[in-house]
Structures are given as structure tokens and as C-alpha cells.
XYZ file of C-alpha atoms in Angstrom:
421
model
C 0.000 0.000 0.000
C 1.359 3.418 -0.998
C 1.912 6.201 1.508
C -1.082 8.141 0.145
C -3.388 5.151 0.559
C -2.026 4.463 4.042
C -2.899 8.027 5.038
C -6.332 7.537 3.488
C -6.837 4.467 5.668
C -6.628 6.708 8.757
C -10.054 8.105 7.825
C -11.702 4.676 7.634
C -13.192 2.552 10.366
C -10.967 -0.085 12.003
C -10.557 -3.137 9.802
C -11.631 -1.371 6.583
C -9.088 -0.898 3.807
C -9.374 1.530 0.851
C -9.541 -1.483 -1.479
C -12.769 -2.543 0.269
C -14.577 0.620 -0.920
C -14.792 0.556 -4.754
C -15.964 4.159 -5.063
C -13.066 5.359 -2.913
C -10.598 3.226 -4.823
C -11.714 4.813 -8.117
C -10.816 8.227 -6.657
C -7.455 6.920 -5.483
C -6.635 5.757 -9.012
C -7.350 9.291 -10.286
C -4.994 10.819 -7.718
C -2.758 12.651 -10.275
C -5.730 14.553 -11.707
C -7.120 15.285 -8.233
C -3.681 16.525 -7.171
C -3.721 18.934 -10.128
C -6.966 20.496 -8.948
C -5.675 20.605 -5.376
C -2.667 22.530 -6.675
C -4.905 25.031 -8.467
C -7.472 25.610 -5.747
C -5.512 25.377 -2.497
C -4.908 28.684 -0.732
C -6.592 32.061 -0.731
C -8.976 33.349 -3.401
C -6.401 35.722 -4.885
C -3.803 32.932 -5.145
C -6.286 30.645 -6.915
C -7.261 33.368 -9.393
C -3.637 34.146 -10.277
C -2.799 30.451 -10.811
C -5.853 29.912 -13.024
C -5.089 33.059 -14.995
C -1.467 32.092 -15.643
C -2.453 28.537 -16.566
C -5.120 29.770 -19.016
C -2.817 32.334 -20.623
C -0.107 29.734 -21.160
C -2.588 27.273 -22.623
C -4.265 29.795 -24.949
C -1.222 30.057 -27.227
C -1.918 27.115 -29.504
C 0.441 28.007 -32.380
C 3.584 27.870 -30.230
C 2.648 26.049 -27.019
C 6.176 26.286 -25.604
C 7.301 29.376 -23.687
C 10.734 30.603 -22.841
C 11.304 32.173 -19.414
C 11.849 35.573 -21.054
C 8.555 35.268 -22.960
C 6.706 34.488 -19.749
C 8.224 37.499 -17.997
C 7.366 39.810 -20.901
C 3.822 38.434 -21.160
C 3.115 38.734 -17.420
C 4.755 42.101 -16.804
C 1.666 43.129 -14.794
C 2.378 40.408 -12.192
C 5.033 40.777 -9.527
C 8.156 38.859 -10.739
C 8.652 37.076 -7.423
C 4.978 35.988 -7.299
C 5.189 34.864 -10.928
C 8.212 32.652 -10.220
C 6.422 31.204 -7.180
C 3.352 30.273 -9.229
C 5.437 28.769 -12.056
C 7.417 26.727 -9.549
C 4.208 25.438 -7.908
C 2.702 24.474 -11.271
C 5.940 22.766 -12.299
C 6.467 20.847 -9.052
C 2.890 19.518 -9.033
C 2.854 18.210 -12.579
C 0.753 20.849 -14.354
C 3.670 22.310 -16.272
C 7.091 21.001 -17.289
C 10.435 22.699 -17.950
C 12.012 20.708 -20.771
C 15.585 20.046 -21.751
C 15.235 22.788 -24.373
C 14.799 25.308 -21.516
C 11.171 25.955 -22.493
C 7.969 25.731 -20.464
C 4.878 23.853 -21.649
C 1.719 22.418 -20.110
C 1.525 18.732 -19.313
C -1.420 16.577 -20.332
C -2.752 16.835 -16.792
C -2.440 20.611 -16.789
C -4.153 20.967 -20.161
C -7.009 18.662 -19.081
C -7.495 20.683 -15.891
C -7.494 23.924 -17.887
C -10.046 22.493 -20.358
C -12.367 21.408 -17.528
C -12.233 24.862 -15.922
C -12.802 26.526 -19.317
C -15.987 24.495 -19.862
C -17.388 25.621 -16.525
C -16.530 29.281 -17.149
C -18.191 29.463 -20.563
C -21.778 29.378 -19.300
C -23.750 32.616 -19.012
C -24.765 34.173 -15.730
C -28.447 33.301 -16.276
C -27.718 29.706 -17.186
C -27.313 26.820 -14.779
C -23.621 25.954 -15.040
C -24.105 22.507 -13.524
C -26.891 21.528 -15.938
C -24.937 22.846 -18.930
C -21.721 21.118 -17.844
C -23.440 17.773 -17.273
C -25.236 17.981 -20.625
C -22.077 18.835 -22.563
C -20.191 16.113 -20.696
C -22.877 13.605 -21.652
C -22.721 14.753 -25.283
C -18.957 14.246 -25.396
C -19.141 10.825 -23.761
C -21.873 9.741 -26.157
C -19.725 10.651 -29.173
C -16.857 8.579 -27.804
C -19.143 5.759 -26.645
C -18.113 6.073 -22.981
C -21.439 6.991 -21.328
C -21.518 5.784 -17.724
C -24.440 5.421 -15.312
C -22.640 7.753 -12.908
C -22.876 10.719 -15.318
C -26.545 9.949 -15.996
C -27.228 9.788 -12.251
C -25.691 13.256 -11.800
C -27.913 14.637 -14.575
C -31.010 12.960 -13.092
C -30.263 14.382 -9.637
C -29.873 17.873 -11.125
C -33.175 17.665 -13.034
C -35.009 16.444 -9.924
C -33.512 19.291 -7.893
C -34.734 21.793 -10.500
C -38.228 20.282 -10.443
C -38.408 20.521 -6.650
C -37.223 24.148 -6.652
C -39.813 25.101 -9.289
C -42.601 23.310 -7.390
C -41.589 25.145 -4.197
C -41.740 28.455 -6.076
C -45.284 27.721 -7.276
C -46.376 26.534 -3.818
C -44.980 29.696 -2.197
C -47.475 31.887 -4.050
C -44.788 34.590 -4.340
C -44.945 36.420 -7.650
C -41.248 37.269 -7.500
C -40.139 33.695 -6.777
C -42.310 32.403 -9.619
C -40.955 34.985 -12.067
C -37.360 34.197 -11.032
C -37.992 30.463 -11.415
C -39.591 31.002 -14.828
C -36.609 33.071 -15.949
C -34.281 30.321 -14.759
C -36.291 27.726 -16.688
C -36.194 29.825 -19.873
C -32.416 30.315 -19.574
C -31.883 26.539 -19.461
C -34.351 25.512 -22.177
C -31.561 24.821 -24.672
C -29.845 22.441 -22.247
C -33.119 20.640 -21.574
C -33.746 20.290 -25.308
C -30.160 19.139 -25.871
C -30.544 16.546 -23.116
C -33.773 15.269 -24.693
C -32.075 14.830 -28.078
C -29.154 13.022 -26.453
C -31.441 10.600 -24.627
C -33.380 9.805 -27.793
C -30.202 8.925 -29.659
C -28.822 7.055 -26.643
C -31.871 4.807 -26.286
C -31.757 3.866 -29.976
C -28.413 2.105 -29.510
C -28.774 -1.668 -29.292
C -26.000 -2.326 -26.766
C -27.338 -0.053 -24.001
C -26.922 -1.706 -20.620
C -30.031 -2.201 -18.442
C -28.697 0.205 -15.816
C -28.091 2.984 -18.355
C -31.530 2.364 -19.871
C -33.225 2.596 -16.469
C -31.553 5.883 -15.575
C -32.187 7.270 -19.069
C -35.926 6.585 -18.780
C -35.969 8.282 -15.356
C -34.250 11.314 -16.912
C -36.926 11.379 -19.618
C -39.670 11.490 -16.980
C -37.893 14.305 -15.129
C -37.582 16.305 -18.357
C -41.300 15.786 -19.031
C -42.141 17.273 -15.631
C -39.956 20.282 -16.389
C -41.670 20.712 -19.768
C -45.050 21.009 -18.003
C -43.910 23.350 -15.255
C -44.184 26.453 -17.456
C -47.961 25.966 -17.607
C -48.009 25.756 -13.798
C -46.089 29.052 -13.668
C -48.662 30.699 -15.960
C -51.623 29.451 -13.908
C -50.023 30.676 -10.682
C -49.298 34.094 -12.219
C -52.875 34.297 -13.515
C -54.162 33.598 -10.029
C -51.900 36.288 -8.569
C -53.013 38.700 -11.296
C -56.673 38.165 -10.386
C -55.874 39.057 -6.763
C -53.704 42.089 -7.549
C -54.874 45.365 -6.039
C -54.551 48.701 -7.875
C -53.997 51.702 -5.660
C -56.809 54.037 -6.673
C -56.567 55.507 -10.168
C -52.780 55.805 -10.026
C -52.122 52.691 -12.111
C -49.735 51.459 -9.400
C -50.473 47.929 -8.194
C -49.530 46.098 -5.022
C -46.920 44.156 -7.030
C -45.286 47.421 -8.100
C -45.063 48.482 -4.459
C -43.540 45.144 -3.453
C -40.985 45.339 -6.282
C -40.050 48.866 -5.243
C -39.628 47.846 -1.605
C -37.436 44.865 -2.588
C -34.953 47.280 -4.199
C -34.650 49.405 -1.054
C -32.116 48.905 1.693
C -33.307 47.849 5.141
C -32.283 51.213 6.547
C -34.389 53.008 3.926
C -37.434 50.882 4.757
C -36.959 51.628 8.463
C -36.825 55.345 7.649
C -40.108 55.051 5.739
C -41.735 53.361 8.746
C -40.770 56.189 11.106
C -43.952 57.881 12.253
C -46.162 55.637 10.133
C -47.666 53.903 13.165
C -49.636 55.804 15.759
C -49.673 54.981 19.439
C -52.749 53.027 20.545
C -54.021 53.013 24.133
C -53.360 49.823 26.049
C -56.777 48.974 27.479
C -57.336 46.501 30.280
C -60.721 45.023 31.081
C -61.133 44.017 34.726
C -64.196 42.208 36.024
C -65.674 43.560 39.235
C -67.308 41.630 42.041
C -70.850 41.907 40.661
C -69.812 40.490 37.270
C -67.949 37.598 38.892
C -70.971 36.849 41.107
C -73.385 36.813 38.156
C -71.091 34.440 36.256
C -70.759 32.114 39.239
C -74.538 32.037 39.780
C -75.211 31.080 36.138
C -72.518 28.383 36.224
C -73.815 26.872 39.463
C -77.514 27.128 38.595
C -79.204 23.770 38.292
C -81.659 25.149 35.728
C -78.851 26.339 33.457
C -77.067 22.985 33.739
C -80.320 21.151 32.900
C -80.863 23.291 29.799
C -77.308 22.683 28.592
C -77.654 18.919 29.135
C -80.936 18.736 27.176
C -80.092 17.281 23.736
C -83.637 16.474 22.523
C -84.458 17.471 18.953
C -86.957 20.298 18.318
C -90.428 19.324 17.060
C -90.903 18.673 13.338
C -92.244 21.451 11.145
C -94.264 21.350 7.950
C -92.337 22.204 4.788
C -93.839 23.621 1.619
C -93.785 20.742 -0.883
C -94.074 23.107 -3.851
C -90.780 24.822 -2.991
C -88.333 24.298 -5.875
C -84.718 23.398 -4.985
C -82.151 26.129 -5.380
C -80.059 25.895 -8.540
C -76.927 27.767 -9.539
C -77.346 30.414 -12.234
C -74.909 29.458 -14.984
C -76.206 31.810 -17.641
C -73.026 33.909 -17.582
C -70.945 30.742 -17.983
C -72.955 29.601 -21.023
C -72.776 33.019 -22.667
C -68.999 33.199 -22.098
C -68.671 29.721 -23.615
C -70.499 30.971 -26.714
C -68.138 33.952 -26.926
C -65.094 31.673 -26.758
C -66.490 29.396 -29.452
C -66.457 32.324 -31.866
C -62.718 32.973 -31.253
C -60.699 31.551 -34.155
C -57.100 32.198 -33.060
C -57.031 34.929 -30.415
C -59.130 37.758 -29.016
C -58.501 40.611 -26.549
C -59.457 39.682 -23.022
C -61.224 43.038 -22.705
C -63.754 42.110 -25.400
C -64.611 38.802 -23.713
C -64.801 40.174 -20.165
C -66.808 43.389 -20.451
C -70.574 43.577 -20.288
C -73.186 43.972 -17.547
C -71.093 45.807 -14.963
C -68.194 45.140 -12.607
C -69.536 41.947 -10.979
C -70.209 40.011 -14.228
C -66.864 41.188 -15.658
C -65.001 39.956 -12.560
C -66.821 36.625 -12.798
C -65.865 36.225 -16.474
C -62.214 37.114 -15.782
C -62.055 34.530 -12.984
C -63.484 31.916 -15.357
C -60.933 32.741 -18.057
C -58.090 32.251 -15.566
C -59.257 28.626 -15.108
C -58.666 27.693 -18.749
C -56.248 24.770 -18.885
C -56.213 24.415 -15.087
C -56.428 21.367 -12.837
C -60.225 21.811 -12.705
C -60.325 20.093 -16.082
C -59.907 16.778 -14.259
C -63.276 17.222 -12.508
C -66.794 16.954 -13.927
C -69.475 19.564 -14.435
C -70.094 22.777 -16.402
C -67.013 24.554 -15.053
C -64.805 21.546 -15.881
C -66.214 21.476 -19.429
C -65.368 25.161 -19.733
C -61.756 24.707 -18.550
C -61.255 21.949 -21.131
C -61.847 24.362 -24.018
C -58.697 24.729 -26.199
C -57.849 28.247 -25.060
C -55.644 29.943 -22.475
C -55.530 33.402 -20.910
C -52.289 35.386 -21.265
C -52.188 38.505 -19.103
C -49.605 41.277 -19.397
C -48.095 43.700 -16.906
C -49.630 46.759 -18.586
C -53.093 48.211 -17.927
C -55.629 49.293 -20.552
C -58.157 52.063 -20.004
C -61.778 50.922 -20.228
C -64.085 53.555 -18.636
C -67.262 51.561 -19.139
C -69.354 49.001 -17.267
C -68.139 50.402 -13.914
C -64.542 49.574 -14.872
C -61.857 52.243 -15.260
C -58.792 50.089 -15.913
C -58.076 46.390 -16.367
C -55.017 44.252 -17.067
C -54.093 43.950 -20.709
C -54.238 40.440 -22.083
C -55.577 38.117 -24.698
C -57.193 34.728 -25.010
C -55.407 32.495 -27.543
C -56.115 29.054 -28.904
C -53.612 26.491 -27.665
C -51.244 24.987 -30.211
C -52.338 21.603 -31.503
C -55.929 22.120 -30.314
């Protein structure tokens, strides 16, 4: 057993050797590559950044990959010479760079592989999920070379499940800002989700796919299907929030605008706004006197009161008018709105479908439109039949001026026919 493995055995339970743990042994075999990353990332943040920068600059020169010491000094004139020599010595002693017999520096295979791995991680945009993009590109490369492993697929599956859980938590929170942030995150990663779907389709068409890879690949397909449906859940949640949004008078400013403005303020600024906003209220105390306590005690101890409370007999039967018709729900507005939707070919302004009859009927129609494509479609009844119609409501952040039917302003939006309907 090597010295490194003997030191590793100190972390294991008595009687357990590193060879007894296959997953740990696979890491021990990759010790040179792990040592390269330890060399790059050990120390303070500024030391790590300088090492990565020097390694990337040396590796970027593809035409003449070898550097003389004078070329390195001239290229890195903006770095302290002593610090530069220290970094070069560290990279050389730990196998990331070599100083050849021709007195020239060049990256080793380990150093170039480490630089390539870091470059892949740094290429993703700020809005994208670096982990999802890295795992997808890694899977694409392994598929081309025919070296796809269940371990890589498991990492991708875990990432997709984590995304699904975070999006479901955003919808369950009911927070408009969390839902919008989650929707933006989903949109930024759509290309990686689509790329992963294409990779899985081509992977499952190969005849020699192992059962384990096939099982994980099918689980990834299910996770991607859930993510493909989550955008509709975002829209339904935003529609529900939109129906509950409050507009502050005729100013056009909504409660969401106020919340967004407050989120951009510092805590100290919010505290300054609250100064003097709350008035002092008198602290009242209600004390029972002797007469009140005596009256309460007499009623509690009275035998007549106790007998009345213990009496559980039913009241006498009463005659009911047999000609009284049962109450039924008035669904006339629902039927008329259904007729209006039937006449919509591709899309129609929400204002034209909602208005008519005053504020109450318009509010009722808007609430019905927000149910289009919702979970109510799984139930039965007139409302369920309405939600199953091939349309959806798309509301916008702007307001349109109405000034009729007791309505001054309403949210801009349109009702569109769903694709494939």
C-alpha cells in the first residue's frame, strides 16, 4: 500500500481498507488529476485566481505552445516577478507544467485537461445553470466517444429532480417574484433541456445499451417531461396572482409594483419610511368587578342552566312547503362566455370577452378565463367542461383604459387558442 493510501486508511473505520470501498478506490486511481486540482485551488482566493489566470494564458497560445522564461516574464509584466516565479514553480512541481531540456515551459497533459475542464465551466452565461450545462455537454462528449456511464446519468437525473423541486416550491410559495425568477431560470436553461432530450433519444436507440443505463435514461426522460409542463403551472399561478392584484386608486400602481419597489430598497431606507407611520394606541385593560364575577358564578352553578345545557332532545318537526323548488346555480353567464369563446378563431382581446353587464359580471368572467387549462379540467361539471376548451388566458403587466361598465382600468391580455388544439 502506498503512503497516500495508508494516510487515506486513517479516515476509515478499524478493519476497513481503501480497497474494500470501490468508489473510494476509483478516486485513489485518479490521484494525479485530483492533485492537479488541489494545486490550483488550495490557498486564498487571490492565489487561486492568479494560478488559473497564468495557466489559461499559457494554454491559450496554440500556435507555439512552448514558452521561454523571457517570454513568460514579458507576457506577465503586470504580475510581480517574485509571485510569478512562485506560481510557475508550484505548477511545475505539481505536474501541471514542465520545464524541458530545451529550456522551455509547456503544459503537461494533466495541466491541459485541468485547464479544459475549468474553461468548460466558465463558458456558461450568468443566467444559465452551469451545472446543468456542464453535465449535458459532458454527456454529449461521452456519447460521441461511446463512454457513457451510469454515474454521469445519475448526476444529470439528480440535477433535473432538484430543479423540479425548486420550481414546485416556487409555485407553492405563491410569491410572484419567486415564480418569475424560477420562470426566468427555466427559460435560460431551455436549450440544455432540449439538448438533453435529443441526447437521450439517440442514446436509447443504440442496441448495446446496458439495463442500468436504460433505467436511468428513462428516469431522466420522466424528469424532463415534468420540467416541460412546469411552465404551464407558472402561468396558472401568475394568472391567479393577477386576479388578486390590487390597484392603488386611479394611479395605475399595483400592489406588485409596491412590493418590487420595496425589494430594491435597503433595510435602513425601509426603516426610515416606517418612522412615524404607526400611531400609538391606548393599552386597554378590562377588569371584572365583584358583581360580574358573582353573576357568572350564579349562572354556572344554577341547576336550571345545567339542565338546559344537558338537554339534547331534537326540536319538534315542522311542515315544509312541498311546492318549494330546490335552489339551482345560475350558470347563464358561464354559457354566454362559452359561446363567446367558441367564436374565437385564433385569439381575441381579453377586454372584449370580459366586459358587459357591470363590474360583478366582468369579474366573474375574468375569474373563469383564468381557469382555462387548469387542474379543474380533471373534474366533472359545467365549469370543468369550460376549462377543457382549447384556449388559455395570457395577461400582461400593462393596464388598458376601459371607462365603461363600472370599470376604469383592467389588465391587458388576450385569449389564444392552444397549439395543436
